[in-house]
Structure formats: C-alpha cells, structure tokens
mmCIF file of C-alpha atoms and ligand atoms in Angstrom:
data_model
loop_
_atom_site.group_PDB
_atom_site.id
_atom_site.type_symbol
_atom_site.label_atom_id
_atom_site.label_comp_id
_atom_site.label_asym_id
_atom_site.label_seq_id
_atom_site.Cartn_x
_atom_site.Cartn_y
_atom_site.Cartn_z
ATOM 1 C CA MET A 169 -24.205 -10.384 -6.119
ATOM 2 C CA LYS A 170 -21.290 -10.815 -3.482
ATOM 3 C CA ASP A 171 -17.567 -10.490 -4.131
ATOM 4 C CA LEU A 172 -16.391 -13.752 -3.310
ATOM 5 C CA LEU A 173 -12.843 -12.581 -2.516
ATOM 6 C CA SER A 174 -14.114 -10.377 -0.231
ATOM 7 C CA VAL A 175 -16.038 -12.190 2.422
ATOM 8 C CA THR A 176 -14.638 -13.773 5.716
ATOM 9 C CA PRO A 177 -15.306 -17.727 6.231
ATOM 10 C CA ALA A 178 -18.327 -16.845 8.341
ATOM 11 C CA GLU A 179 -19.946 -14.956 5.246
ATOM 12 C CA LEU A 180 -19.298 -17.500 2.675
ATOM 13 C CA GLU A 181 -21.169 -20.177 5.132
ATOM 14 C CA GLU A 182 -24.023 -17.644 5.280
ATOM 15 C CA LEU A 183 -24.104 -17.516 1.167
ATOM 16 C CA ILE A 184 -23.648 -21.113 1.136
ATOM 17 C CA LEU A 185 -26.687 -21.877 3.429
ATOM 18 C CA SER A 186 -28.674 -19.114 1.794
ATOM 19 C CA VAL A 187 -28.418 -21.124 -1.592
ATOM 20 C CA GLY A 188 -29.504 -24.593 0.401
ATOM 21 C CA GLU A 189 -26.317 -26.419 0.301
ATOM 22 C CA PRO A 190 -24.424 -27.763 3.386
ATOM 23 C CA LYS A 191 -22.081 -25.006 5.497
ATOM 24 C CA TYR A 192 -19.042 -27.073 5.238
ATOM 25 C CA ARG A 193 -18.947 -26.578 1.700
ATOM 26 C CA ALA A 194 -17.761 -23.166 2.395
ATOM 27 C CA GLY A 195 -14.566 -24.490 4.299
ATOM 28 C CA GLN A 196 -13.644 -26.200 1.075
ATOM 29 C CA MET A 197 -14.339 -23.859 -1.149
ATOM 30 C CA PHE A 198 -12.687 -20.810 0.490
ATOM 31 C CA PRO A 199 -9.011 -21.725 0.343
ATOM 32 C CA GLN A 200 -9.515 -22.338 -3.434
ATOM 33 C CA LEU A 201 -10.745 -18.790 -3.908
ATOM 34 C CA HIS A 202 -7.766 -17.513 -2.507
ATOM 35 C CA LYS A 203 -5.427 -19.658 -4.332
ATOM 36 C CA GLY A 204 -7.229 -17.746 -7.492
ATOM 37 C CA LEU A 205 -9.834 -20.479 -8.387
ATOM 38 C CA SER A 206 -13.156 -18.877 -9.559
ATOM 39 C CA PRO A 207 -16.040 -21.849 -8.486
ATOM 40 C CA GLU A 208 -16.176 -23.054 -12.092
ATOM 41 C CA GLU A 209 -12.535 -24.043 -11.813
ATOM 42 C CA MET A 210 -12.745 -25.797 -8.680
ATOM 43 C CA THR A 211 -12.412 -29.515 -8.872
ATOM 44 C CA ASN A 212 -13.081 -30.621 -4.913
ATOM 45 C CA VAL A 213 -16.586 -29.521 -5.034
ATOM 46 C CA GLY A 214 -19.695 -30.549 -6.873
ATOM 47 C CA LYS A 215 -20.684 -28.435 -9.993
ATOM 48 C CA LYS A 216 -24.441 -28.327 -8.722
ATOM 49 C CA THR A 217 -22.983 -26.483 -5.423
ATOM 50 C CA ARG A 218 -20.587 -24.603 -7.673
ATOM 51 C CA GLU A 219 -23.092 -23.250 -10.184
ATOM 52 C CA LYS A 220 -25.460 -22.217 -7.152
ATOM 53 C CA LEU A 221 -22.939 -20.493 -5.569
ATOM 54 C CA ALA A 222 -22.193 -18.661 -8.898
ATOM 55 C CA ALA A 223 -25.453 -17.640 -9.459
ATOM 56 C CA VAL A 224 -25.676 -15.159 -6.521
ATOM 57 C CA SER A 225 -21.700 -14.369 -6.408
ATOM 58 C CA GLU A 226 -18.976 -12.864 -8.654
ATOM 59 C CA TYR A 227 -15.540 -13.813 -8.365
ATOM 60 C CA HIS A 228 -12.699 -11.303 -10.114
ATOM 61 C CA LEU A 229 -9.051 -11.552 -10.412
ATOM 62 C CA PRO A 230 -7.172 -8.381 -11.597
ATOM 63 C CA GLN A 231 -6.121 -9.156 -14.975
ATOM 64 C CA VAL A 232 -2.238 -8.683 -16.150
ATOM 65 C CA ARG A 233 -2.930 -5.592 -18.686
ATOM 66 C CA ARG A 234 0.784 -4.668 -18.541
ATOM 67 C CA LYS A 235 3.698 -6.460 -17.040
ATOM 68 C CA LEU A 236 7.143 -5.459 -16.900
ATOM 69 C CA VAL A 237 10.530 -7.408 -15.863
ATOM 70 C CA SER A 238 13.537 -5.403 -14.640
ATOM 71 C CA ALA A 239 16.598 -6.892 -16.405
ATOM 72 C CA LEU A 240 18.867 -5.440 -13.375
ATOM 73 C CA ASP A 241 17.466 -7.211 -10.526
ATOM 74 C CA GLY A 242 14.139 -9.129 -11.558
ATOM 75 C CA THR A 243 11.712 -6.692 -9.912
ATOM 76 C CA VAL A 244 8.213 -7.330 -11.802
ATOM 77 C CA LYS A 245 5.446 -4.306 -11.968
ATOM 78 C CA TYR A 246 2.117 -4.899 -12.900
ATOM 79 C CA LEU A 247 -0.627 -3.116 -14.315
ATOM 80 C CA PHE A 248 -3.594 -4.569 -13.074
ATOM 81 C CA GLU A 249 -7.073 -4.301 -14.797
ATOM 82 C CA LEU A 250 -10.118 -4.281 -12.420
ATOM 83 C CA ARG A 251 -13.612 -5.289 -12.919
ATOM 84 C CA ASP A 252 -14.870 -1.773 -14.344
ATOM 85 C CA GLY A 253 -11.717 -0.948 -16.276
ATOM 86 C CA HIS A 254 -9.622 0.745 -14.201
ATOM 87 C CA CYS A 255 -5.864 0.342 -13.399
ATOM 88 C CA VAL A 256 -3.640 -0.089 -10.467
ATOM 89 C CA GLU A 257 -0.253 -0.653 -9.985
ATOM 90 C CA SER A 258 1.898 -3.588 -7.872
ATOM 91 C CA VAL A 259 5.341 -4.157 -8.015
ATOM 92 C CA VAL A 260 6.963 -7.691 -6.727
ATOM 93 C CA MET A 261 10.649 -6.939 -5.406
ATOM 94 C CA ARG A 262 12.774 -10.175 -5.054
ATOM 95 C CA TYR A 263 14.998 -10.233 -1.460
ATOM 96 C CA ASN A 264 16.944 -13.166 -0.516
ATOM 97 C CA HIS A 265 14.126 -13.739 2.196
ATOM 98 C CA GLY A 266 11.303 -14.367 -0.057
ATOM 99 C CA ASN A 267 9.371 -11.776 -2.609
ATOM 100 C CA THR A 268 7.940 -8.878 -1.433
ATOM 101 C CA ILE A 269 4.660 -7.397 -3.166
ATOM 102 C CA CYS A 270 3.720 -3.342 -2.910
ATOM 103 C CA ILE A 271 0.148 -2.910 -3.452
ATOM 104 C CA SER A 272 -2.192 -0.477 -4.440
ATOM 105 C CA SER A 273 -5.185 0.714 -2.019
ATOM 106 C CA GLN A 274 -7.237 3.122 -4.016
ATOM 107 C CA VAL A 275 -7.886 3.850 -7.957
ATOM 108 C CA GLY A 276 -5.893 6.996 -7.740
ATOM 109 C CA CYS A 277 -5.354 9.242 -4.376
ATOM 110 C CA ARG A 278 -6.914 12.204 -3.148
ATOM 111 C CA MET A 279 -4.397 13.161 -0.623
ATOM 112 C CA GLY A 280 -2.494 15.405 -3.436
ATOM 113 C CA CYS A 281 0.896 15.209 -2.243
ATOM 114 C CA LYS A 282 2.903 17.629 -4.681
ATOM 115 C CA PHE A 283 6.046 15.037 -5.568
ATOM 116 C CA CYS A 284 3.690 12.278 -6.326
ATOM 117 C CA ALA A 285 2.302 10.654 -9.605
ATOM 118 C CA SER A 286 -0.532 8.765 -8.121
ATOM 119 C CA THR A 287 -2.190 11.879 -6.969
ATOM 120 C CA ILE A 288 -2.353 13.381 -10.248
ATOM 121 C CA GLY A 289 -5.648 12.852 -11.660
ATOM 122 C CA GLY A 290 -7.183 12.637 -7.907
ATOM 123 C CA LYS A 291 -8.847 9.566 -6.592
ATOM 124 C CA VAL A 292 -11.166 7.693 -8.635
ATOM 125 C CA ARG A 293 -12.514 4.882 -5.867
ATOM 126 C CA ASP A 294 -11.745 3.021 -3.547
ATOM 127 C CA LEU A 295 -10.591 -0.621 -3.740
ATOM 128 C CA ILE A 296 -12.636 -2.942 -1.891
ATOM 129 C CA PRO A 297 -10.901 -6.182 0.296
ATOM 130 C CA GLY A 298 -11.225 -8.322 -2.686
ATOM 131 C CA GLU A 299 -9.211 -5.822 -5.205
ATOM 132 C CA LEU A 300 -6.602 -5.709 -2.477
ATOM 133 C CA LEU A 301 -6.339 -8.814 -2.014
ATOM 134 C CA GLY A 302 -6.431 -10.058 -5.874
ATOM 135 C CA GLN A 303 -3.636 -8.004 -6.524
ATOM 136 C CA VAL A 304 -1.346 -10.492 -4.138
ATOM 137 C CA ILE A 305 -3.609 -13.395 -5.592
ATOM 138 C CA ALA A 306 -2.881 -12.958 -9.166
ATOM 139 C CA ALA A 307 0.702 -11.840 -8.708
ATOM 140 C CA GLN A 308 1.563 -14.621 -6.856
ATOM 141 C CA LYS A 309 -0.483 -16.819 -9.685
ATOM 142 C CA ASP A 310 1.262 -15.294 -12.735
ATOM 143 C CA LEU A 311 4.795 -15.878 -11.025
ATOM 144 C CA GLY A 312 4.039 -19.318 -9.542
ATOM 145 C CA GLU A 313 5.797 -18.256 -6.775
ATOM 146 C CA ARG A 314 4.816 -17.480 -3.266
ATOM 147 C CA ILE A 315 4.879 -13.794 -2.018
ATOM 148 C CA SER A 316 5.721 -13.891 1.827
ATOM 149 C CA ASN A 317 5.468 -10.028 2.520
ATOM 150 C CA ILE A 318 3.016 -7.285 1.804
ATOM 151 C CA VAL A 319 3.726 -3.399 1.967
ATOM 152 C CA MET A 320 0.794 -1.509 1.372
ATOM 153 C CA MET A 321 2.757 1.957 -0.400
ATOM 154 C CA GLY A 322 1.240 1.642 -4.126
ATOM 155 C CA ILE A 323 -1.479 3.844 -5.388
ATOM 156 C CA GLY A 324 -3.603 5.379 -2.830
ATOM 157 C CA GLU A 325 -3.886 6.325 0.981
ATOM 158 C CA PRO A 326 -4.586 3.003 2.759
ATOM 159 C CA LEU A 327 -6.288 5.298 6.039
ATOM 160 C CA ASP A 328 -8.474 6.884 3.396
ATOM 161 C CA ASN A 329 -10.286 3.656 2.601
ATOM 162 C CA TYR A 330 -9.678 2.071 6.465
ATOM 163 C CA ASP A 331 -12.898 -0.390 6.593
ATOM 164 C CA ASN A 332 -11.813 -2.169 3.339
ATOM 165 C CA VAL A 333 -8.341 -2.239 4.146
ATOM 166 C CA VAL A 334 -8.647 -3.305 7.952
ATOM 167 C CA LYS A 335 -11.039 -6.218 6.232
ATOM 168 C CA PHE A 336 -8.589 -7.247 3.807
ATOM 169 C CA LEU A 337 -5.758 -7.595 6.475
ATOM 170 C CA ARG A 338 -7.751 -10.071 8.366
ATOM 171 C CA LEU A 339 -8.533 -12.068 4.924
ATOM 172 C CA VAL A 340 -4.882 -11.839 3.828
ATOM 173 C CA ALA A 341 -3.582 -13.012 7.196
ATOM 174 C CA HIS A 342 -6.351 -15.784 7.421
ATOM 175 C CA PRO A 343 -4.466 -19.420 7.958
ATOM 176 C CA GLU A 344 -6.830 -21.161 5.438
ATOM 177 C CA GLY A 345 -6.450 -18.447 2.934
ATOM 178 C CA LEU A 346 -2.907 -16.515 1.698
ATOM 179 C CA ASN A 347 -1.867 -16.869 5.708
ATOM 180 C CA ILE A 348 0.547 -13.770 5.722
ATOM 181 C CA GLY A 349 1.254 -12.945 9.033
ATOM 182 C CA TYR A 350 0.988 -9.445 10.232
ATOM 183 C CA ARG A 351 4.508 -8.859 11.044
ATOM 184 C CA HIS A 352 5.255 -9.817 7.484
ATOM 185 C CA ILE A 353 2.915 -6.653 5.966
ATOM 186 C CA SER A 354 3.546 -2.946 6.746
ATOM 187 C CA LEU A 355 1.616 0.125 5.979
ATOM 188 C CA SER A 356 2.401 3.418 4.680
ATOM 189 C CA THR A 357 0.267 6.591 5.437
ATOM 190 C CA CYS A 358 1.076 10.131 4.399
ATOM 191 C CA GLY A 359 -0.489 10.993 8.201
ATOM 192 C CA VAL A 360 -4.191 10.436 8.020
ATOM 193 C CA VAL A 361 -3.859 10.648 12.053
ATOM 194 C CA SER A 362 -7.667 10.035 12.704
ATOM 195 C CA GLY A 363 -6.438 6.499 11.078
ATOM 196 C CA ILE A 364 -3.177 5.780 12.927
ATOM 197 C CA TYR A 365 -5.551 6.347 16.562
ATOM 198 C CA LYS A 366 -8.101 3.470 15.140
ATOM 199 C CA LEU A 367 -5.498 1.185 13.904
ATOM 200 C CA ALA A 368 -3.612 1.511 17.461
ATOM 201 C CA GLU A 369 -7.405 -0.103 18.746
ATOM 202 C CA GLU A 370 -6.864 -2.882 16.114
ATOM 203 C CA GLU A 371 -4.936 -6.201 17.080
ATOM 204 C CA PHE A 372 -3.045 -6.217 13.932
ATOM 205 C CA PRO A 373 0.910 -6.399 14.858
ATOM 206 C CA ILE A 374 1.793 -4.556 11.179
ATOM 207 C CA THR A 375 4.289 -2.200 10.707
ATOM 208 C CA LEU A 376 3.224 1.423 10.400
ATOM 209 C CA SER A 377 5.102 3.450 7.937
ATOM 210 C CA ILE A 378 4.802 7.208 8.159
ATOM 211 C CA SER A 379 5.779 9.856 5.044
ATOM 212 C CA LEU A 380 6.907 12.581 6.954
ATOM 213 C CA HIS A 381 9.298 14.098 4.226
ATOM 214 C CA ALA A 382 9.816 17.387 6.055
ATOM 215 C CA PRO A 383 10.752 18.662 9.657
ATOM 216 C CA ASP A 384 8.109 21.556 10.133
ATOM 217 C CA ASP A 385 4.523 22.563 8.940
ATOM 218 C CA GLU A 386 5.634 25.162 6.568
ATOM 219 C CA THR A 387 7.699 23.008 4.839
ATOM 220 C CA ARG A 388 5.290 20.007 5.283
ATOM 221 C CA SER A 389 2.104 21.934 4.137
ATOM 222 C CA SER A 390 4.157 23.511 1.016
ATOM 223 C CA ILE A 391 4.226 19.660 -0.588
ATOM 224 C CA MET A 392 1.758 17.917 1.441
ATOM 225 C CA PRO A 393 -1.759 19.428 1.674
ATOM 226 C CA VAL A 394 -2.624 16.398 4.337
ATOM 227 C CA ASN A 395 -0.401 18.383 7.152
ATOM 228 C CA ASN A 396 -2.866 21.374 6.718
ATOM 229 C CA ARG A 397 -5.398 19.130 8.367
ATOM 230 C CA TRP A 398 -2.999 17.632 10.908
ATOM 231 C CA GLY A 399 0.036 19.017 11.611
ATOM 232 C CA VAL A 400 3.763 17.539 12.223
ATOM 233 C CA ASP A 401 3.037 17.629 16.149
ATOM 234 C CA GLU A 402 -0.527 16.238 15.625
ATOM 235 C CA LEU A 403 1.024 13.216 13.567
ATOM 236 C CA LEU A 404 3.664 12.961 15.804
ATOM 237 C CA THR A 405 1.856 12.941 19.209
ATOM 238 C CA ALA A 406 -0.319 9.996 17.160
ATOM 239 C CA CYS A 407 2.917 8.272 16.654
ATOM 240 C CA LYS A 408 3.795 8.293 19.866
ATOM 241 C CA ASP A 409 0.365 7.321 21.350
ATOM 242 C CA TYR A 410 0.549 4.014 18.443
ATOM 243 C CA TYR A 411 4.185 2.907 20.037
ATOM 244 C CA ASP A 412 2.983 3.543 23.758
ATOM 245 C CA LYS A 413 -0.278 1.482 23.019
ATOM 246 C CA THR A 414 1.496 -1.520 20.666
ATOM 247 C CA GLY A 415 5.066 -1.454 21.651
ATOM 248 C CA ARG A 416 5.387 -1.493 17.723
ATOM 249 C CA ARG A 417 7.778 0.929 16.469
ATOM 250 C CA LEU A 418 7.002 3.012 13.549
ATOM 251 C CA SER A 419 9.492 3.988 10.690
ATOM 252 C CA PHE A 420 9.485 6.981 8.574
ATOM 253 C CA GLU A 421 10.020 7.777 5.173
ATOM 254 C CA TYR A 422 11.762 10.701 4.320
ATOM 255 C CA THR A 423 11.932 12.117 0.379
ATOM 256 C CA LEU A 424 14.582 14.232 -0.307
ATOM 257 C CA ILE A 425 13.866 17.084 -3.157
ATOM 258 C CA ALA A 426 16.781 18.941 -4.196
ATOM 259 C CA GLY A 427 16.645 22.916 -2.200
ATOM 260 C CA LYS A 428 13.603 21.867 -0.405
ATOM 261 C CA ASN A 429 13.999 19.491 2.373
ATOM 262 C CA ASP A 430 17.553 18.249 2.124
ATOM 263 C CA THR A 431 19.703 20.527 4.224
ATOM 264 C CA PRO A 432 22.045 19.938 7.008
ATOM 265 C CA GLU A 433 19.751 22.406 9.134
ATOM 266 C CA GLY A 434 16.224 20.552 7.599
ATOM 267 C CA ALA A 435 18.147 17.247 8.922
ATOM 268 C CA SER A 436 18.963 19.162 12.504
ATOM 269 C CA LYS A 437 15.428 19.719 12.509
ATOM 270 C CA LEU A 438 14.032 16.386 11.731
ATOM 271 C CA ALA A 439 16.336 14.763 14.454
ATOM 272 C CA ASN A 440 15.019 17.395 17.072
ATOM 273 C CA VAL A 441 11.448 17.055 16.252
ATOM 274 C CA LEU A 442 11.950 12.986 16.273
ATOM 275 C CA ASN A 443 13.455 12.986 19.407
ATOM 276 C CA ARG A 444 11.074 15.677 21.290
ATOM 277 C CA HIS A 445 8.116 13.322 20.197
ATOM 278 C CA LEU A 446 9.598 10.010 20.530
ATOM 279 C CA ARG A 447 12.381 9.765 23.156
ATOM 280 C CA THR A 448 10.614 11.406 25.918
ATOM 281 C CA ARG A 449 11.022 10.688 29.852
ATOM 282 C CA THR A 450 8.317 7.835 29.530
ATOM 283 C CA THR A 451 8.959 6.768 25.657
ATOM 284 C CA THR A 452 12.141 5.354 23.875
ATOM 285 C CA MET A 453 11.540 4.336 20.626
ATOM 286 C CA PRO A 454 14.475 3.190 18.170
ATOM 287 C CA ILE A 455 14.029 5.966 15.406
ATOM 288 C CA HIS A 456 14.423 4.871 11.791
ATOM 289 C CA VAL A 457 14.264 7.221 8.735
ATOM 290 C CA ASN A 458 14.576 6.026 5.103
ATOM 291 C CA LEU A 459 15.599 8.689 2.742
ATOM 292 C CA ILE A 460 14.583 8.232 -0.648
ATOM 293 C CA PRO A 461 15.938 10.827 -3.104
ATOM 294 C CA VAL A 462 12.842 11.904 -4.911
ATOM 295 C CA ASN A 463 11.795 10.129 -8.216
ATOM 296 C CA GLU A 464 11.698 12.719 -10.681
ATOM 297 C CA VAL A 465 7.754 13.014 -11.917
ATOM 298 C CA GLU A 466 7.609 15.160 -15.140
ATOM 299 C CA GLU A 467 4.647 17.472 -14.127
ATOM 300 C CA THR A 468 6.013 17.677 -10.808
ATOM 301 C CA GLY A 469 9.088 20.074 -11.383
ATOM 302 C CA PHE A 470 10.730 18.415 -8.437
ATOM 303 C CA SER A 471 14.410 17.210 -8.696
ATOM 304 C CA ARG A 472 16.472 14.361 -6.732
ATOM 305 C CA SER A 473 19.209 16.037 -4.034
ATOM 306 C CA SER A 474 22.747 15.185 -5.232
ATOM 307 C CA ASP A 475 24.457 11.884 -3.544
ATOM 308 C CA GLU A 476 26.832 14.416 -1.288
ATOM 309 C CA ALA A 477 23.414 15.923 -0.072
ATOM 310 C CA VAL A 478 21.726 12.780 0.761
ATOM 311 C CA LYS A 479 24.911 11.447 2.192
ATOM 312 C CA ALA A 480 25.232 14.995 4.680
ATOM 313 C CA PHE A 481 21.620 14.467 5.895
ATOM 314 C CA ALA A 482 22.054 10.977 6.727
ATOM 315 C CA ALA A 483 25.244 11.783 8.876
ATOM 316 C CA VAL A 484 23.404 14.799 10.699
ATOM 317 C CA LEU A 485 20.641 11.947 11.800
ATOM 318 C CA GLU A 486 23.071 9.239 12.838
ATOM 319 C CA LYS A 487 24.979 11.866 14.675
ATOM 320 C CA ARG A 488 21.714 12.473 16.816
ATOM 321 C CA GLY A 489 21.083 8.909 17.377
ATOM 322 C CA ILE A 490 18.788 8.415 14.417
ATOM 323 C CA ARG A 491 18.994 5.364 11.955
ATOM 324 C CA ALA A 492 18.924 6.508 8.549
ATOM 325 C CA THR A 493 19.113 4.690 5.602
ATOM 326 C CA VAL A 494 19.227 5.573 1.968
ATOM 327 C CA ARG A 495 16.468 3.480 0.155
ATOM 328 C CA ARG A 496 18.076 0.959 -2.675
ATOM 329 C CA LYS A 497 16.183 1.477 -5.691
ATOM 330 C CA LEU A 498 15.127 -1.377 -7.576
ATOM 331 C CA GLY A 499 13.355 -1.923 -10.471
ATOM 332 C CA ALA A 500 15.194 1.463 -12.033
ATOM 333 C CA ASP A 501 15.101 0.486 -15.705
ATOM 334 C CA ILE A 502 10.971 -0.578 -15.466
ATOM 335 C CA ASN A 503 9.949 2.781 -13.685
ATOM 336 C CA ALA A 504 8.852 0.736 -10.810
ATOM 337 C CA SER A 505 7.878 3.714 -8.759
ATOM 338 C CA CYS A 506 4.182 3.943 -7.363
ATOM 339 C CA GLY A 507 1.985 5.741 -9.571
ATOM 340 C CA GLN A 508 3.949 6.271 -12.648
ATOM 341 C CA LEU A 509 2.797 3.251 -15.030
ATOM 342 C CA ARG A 510 -0.664 4.442 -14.585
ATOM 343 C CA ARG A 511 0.310 7.764 -15.482
ATOM 344 C CA ALA A 512 1.560 6.578 -18.873
ATOM 345 C CA GLU A 513 -1.418 4.582 -19.489
ATOM 346 C CA GLN A 514 -3.674 7.583 -18.910
ATOM 347 C CA LYS A 515 -1.415 10.012 -20.634
ATOM 348 C CA ALA A 516 -1.763 7.453 -23.579
ATOM 349 C CA ALA A 517 -5.455 7.595 -23.465
ATOM 350 C CA GLU A 518 -5.833 11.027 -23.317
ATOM 351 C CA VAL A 519 -3.816 11.303 -26.555
ATOM 352 C CA THR A 520 -5.956 8.733 -28.007
ATOM 353 C CA ALA A 521 -8.701 10.520 -26.804
ATOM 354 C CA GLU A 522 -7.663 13.432 -28.272
ATOM 355 C CA THR A 523 -7.239 11.924 -31.895
ATOM 356 C CA THR A 524 -10.418 10.084 -31.776
ATOM 357 C CA GLY A 525 -12.577 12.554 -30.170
ATOM 358 C CA LYS A 526 -13.661 10.039 -27.045
ATOM 359 C CA THR A 527 -13.110 11.259 -23.699
ATOM 360 C CA ALA A 528 -10.255 9.302 -21.596
ATOM 361 C CA SER A 529 -12.939 7.358 -19.394
ATOM 362 C CA GLU A 530 -14.639 5.794 -22.746
ATOM 363 C CA GLU A 531 -11.000 4.453 -23.699
ATOM 364 C CA ALA A 532 -10.473 2.902 -20.269
HETATM 365 N N1 SAH B 877 -0.357 7.114 0.525
HETATM 366 C C1 SAH B 877 0.419 6.468 1.438
HETATM 367 C C2 SAH B 877 0.995 5.167 0.604
HETATM 368 C C3 SAH B 877 1.475 5.277 -0.486
HETATM 369 S S1 SAH B 877 2.933 6.300 -1.524
HETATM 370 C C4 SAH B 877 1.829 7.396 1.931
HETATM 371 O O1 SAH B 877 1.787 8.198 1.505
HETATM 372 O O2 SAH B 877 2.610 6.754 2.507
HETATM 373 C C5 SAH B 877 4.030 5.290 -0.825
HETATM 374 C C6 SAH B 877 5.318 6.401 -0.691
HETATM 375 O O3 SAH B 877 6.182 6.800 -1.774
HETATM 376 C C7 SAH B 877 5.386 7.409 0.320
HETATM 377 O O4 SAH B 877 6.245 7.662 1.090
HETATM 378 C C8 SAH B 877 5.406 8.759 -0.593
HETATM 379 O O5 SAH B 877 5.307 9.778 -0.035
HETATM 380 C C9 SAH B 877 6.320 8.310 -1.677
HETATM 381 N N2 SAH B 877 6.719 8.844 -2.758
HETATM 382 C C10 SAH B 877 5.615 9.191 -3.433
HETATM 383 N N3 SAH B 877 5.832 9.999 -4.872
HETATM 384 C C11 SAH B 877 7.376 9.662 -4.945
HETATM 385 C C12 SAH B 877 7.948 10.427 -5.539
HETATM 386 N N4 SAH B 877 7.904 10.616 -6.495
HETATM 387 N N5 SAH B 877 9.752 10.030 -5.349
HETATM 388 C C13 SAH B 877 9.753 9.218 -3.901
HETATM 389 N N6 SAH B 877 8.408 8.672 -3.219
HETATM 390 C C14 SAH B 877 7.348 9.060 -3.860
#
C-alpha cells in the first residue's frame, strides 16, 4: 500500500496508471491530497477512479490527540497521533509575518542530549515523508489558516532521518502542493556532520541551524553524546564547508545551563572558536547565535541561567562581533518546548500501565 502523502507527482502518476486510469488524474488529485482531502473526500474526480486508487493506497493525516492554545501569545501546541498510535508534537507560532510551524522528525530521538525531554525514551522510529508533511497539513486544516514557515526543531534529529526529510522538503515546496519556499524552511541539527556535508550537495536553499551549546569538546561531550562522534572542530569545519559551497549562512543555537556553559569565559571561548573557523582569510560568514535559557525538564536536573548571566554572555559575544539574540519564549503557559507534552503523555501511560498491569506500549 502506497502512502499517498509520501508520493511525488510522478509516483502518483505511476500509481494511477497501474490501476488503469489516465495519468492526468494524478494532476487533479495531488493538490487535493495536500489540502488534507482523502480520495473519498475529493469532489473533482469520479468515484470509480477514487475507489481504484484507494484500493492500492492509504491516506493518513495525523490526528489531533491534544491541543493547547496559549492565552499569552496564541501559540498552539498539538500532540498528533500517528497511524500506529505513536505521538509527536508540533507547535504553531503566530508572528506578524505569518504562521510558523515547528515539526517533529522522529518518534523519540537517539541522540541523547542530556537537557532534552525528547530523547529520554530513545528513538522509536523515523517519520516518513507523508508524516512530516501531514503535521503541516493537519495543523493548517485545524486552524483554517495558511502556514507559511517551517522549522524542523521538534522531536527527533532530522539529519538522522535524512532520506525521508529530503523527500519531504521536495514535497512541501512543490508548487501544486503546499508551495512553501525553501527560504521559509529551517532545519536544526545537533551536529550530524555526515548529514551536513550531504545537505550541502542538495539544491535546497533552506536555513541550517546548529545546536552547538558549548564552546569546547569537554563541555560539549558532557551534555551532547554526538560530540564524541564529531567534535567541535569537525562540526565547525563542516559548517564552513557548507557556507563556502552554498553561500547560505548558518545560525547557531546555544542553550544556557546554569553553571555548565554560561560563564563569560565560556562566551569568550565560543567567540574564539566561531571566529577561528568562520572568519578566515577566505571565509567571512556573518555569525548569529541564538541564546536560549534552558527549559527545565524534571528528569535532567539542569537549571536556567540567571538573566544577568544571559546578558553578560551576550555582551561578550557582541563585543567580539558576533550577533547574539535571546530567544523570546512563546507559549510559556502551555509548555510549548519540544518533547515535553509527549513525555507527559508517556508518563501518564506509565502510571496507567502500573495500575492496570499493562505495559505502556499496550496503552499507546
Ligand atoms: N535534533 C535537532 C532538532 C530538535 S531539538 C537539534 O538538536 O537541533 C531543537 C532545539 O531545542 C535544539 O537546539 C535543542 O538543543 C534544543 N533543546 C532541547 N531541549 C531543550 C531544553 N530543555 N531547553 C532548551 N533548548 C532545548
């Protein structure tokens, strides 16, 4: 059974031909699928064609299992249930320039960052292209508003699910589909260096964001296991290569954790290492660091840096010619940060499982 939200227009044509229908039907159906209509719901194609297609394919949109709306800023957080009962989170943020959705790329995550809620239960599975796209379509359908920007910063590591993510990028930008331009899409990675090199070879002018979080290997390895595979120098070399090849500048995320990576000396080290790699004789990339006071997750035991520490950290970077902005917190009242809602559901399932004697996966 083909997943109708994962197929390209050419693959849909093939499928239509395989059931003995004329191929132009694909052109009529592709935009409808991306509007959130299953074959049964389409009115522009005859019943016979729709039934033949339905017999060899499946159409699943993520179902809204929970929806929280922030009273402070209108941020909407969805817990979406996938076809197999697993859940992921998506968050829609309202800006003056339009709606931005933050989507998940995997069920869980295997990267093991010590401060992150998404990685606590490990990775369950990758999302397929139709499930990545489905988050955008389902949110748009639920809100009744267009979503114009996408950030891949939800649960999971997008470059650990490379092929599905790349196919999704092609689908979401398709003019007959959602038509969201690459310049309106950003992808965040914890530093999967092999994926950064591969991405530099693709024709996607998306924005790449690097979750750096520490200026040196010792600190970074202590909070991000991926750093044992690819260290800070290797990662920043890949960033330079990406910039040199594509001309697209990257941005850096830096989560500030009290007493761990938030000292003025840390800021100075960060400025040194960024400038050393990205402002060389041949490369002069404008550098921008997003500072994010860590969201406290019960299990991790890390706490946020004080406002003074954040300010002092930013001031050191600015002095060294690096733009630093402190991330505005949206949806503070709905726990909008990634992984936390799914984690809460998991915990609830664990409690129910304990009291009913079932395992958590049976509950899910
Ligand atoms: N795996 C990708 C994308 C998902 S995480 C990545 O690592 O970039 C999205 C961002 O949220 C990353 O910068 C991540 O480090 C950060 N993050 C995760 N847990 C956090 C927390 N508790 N507080 C603040 N930022 C967090």
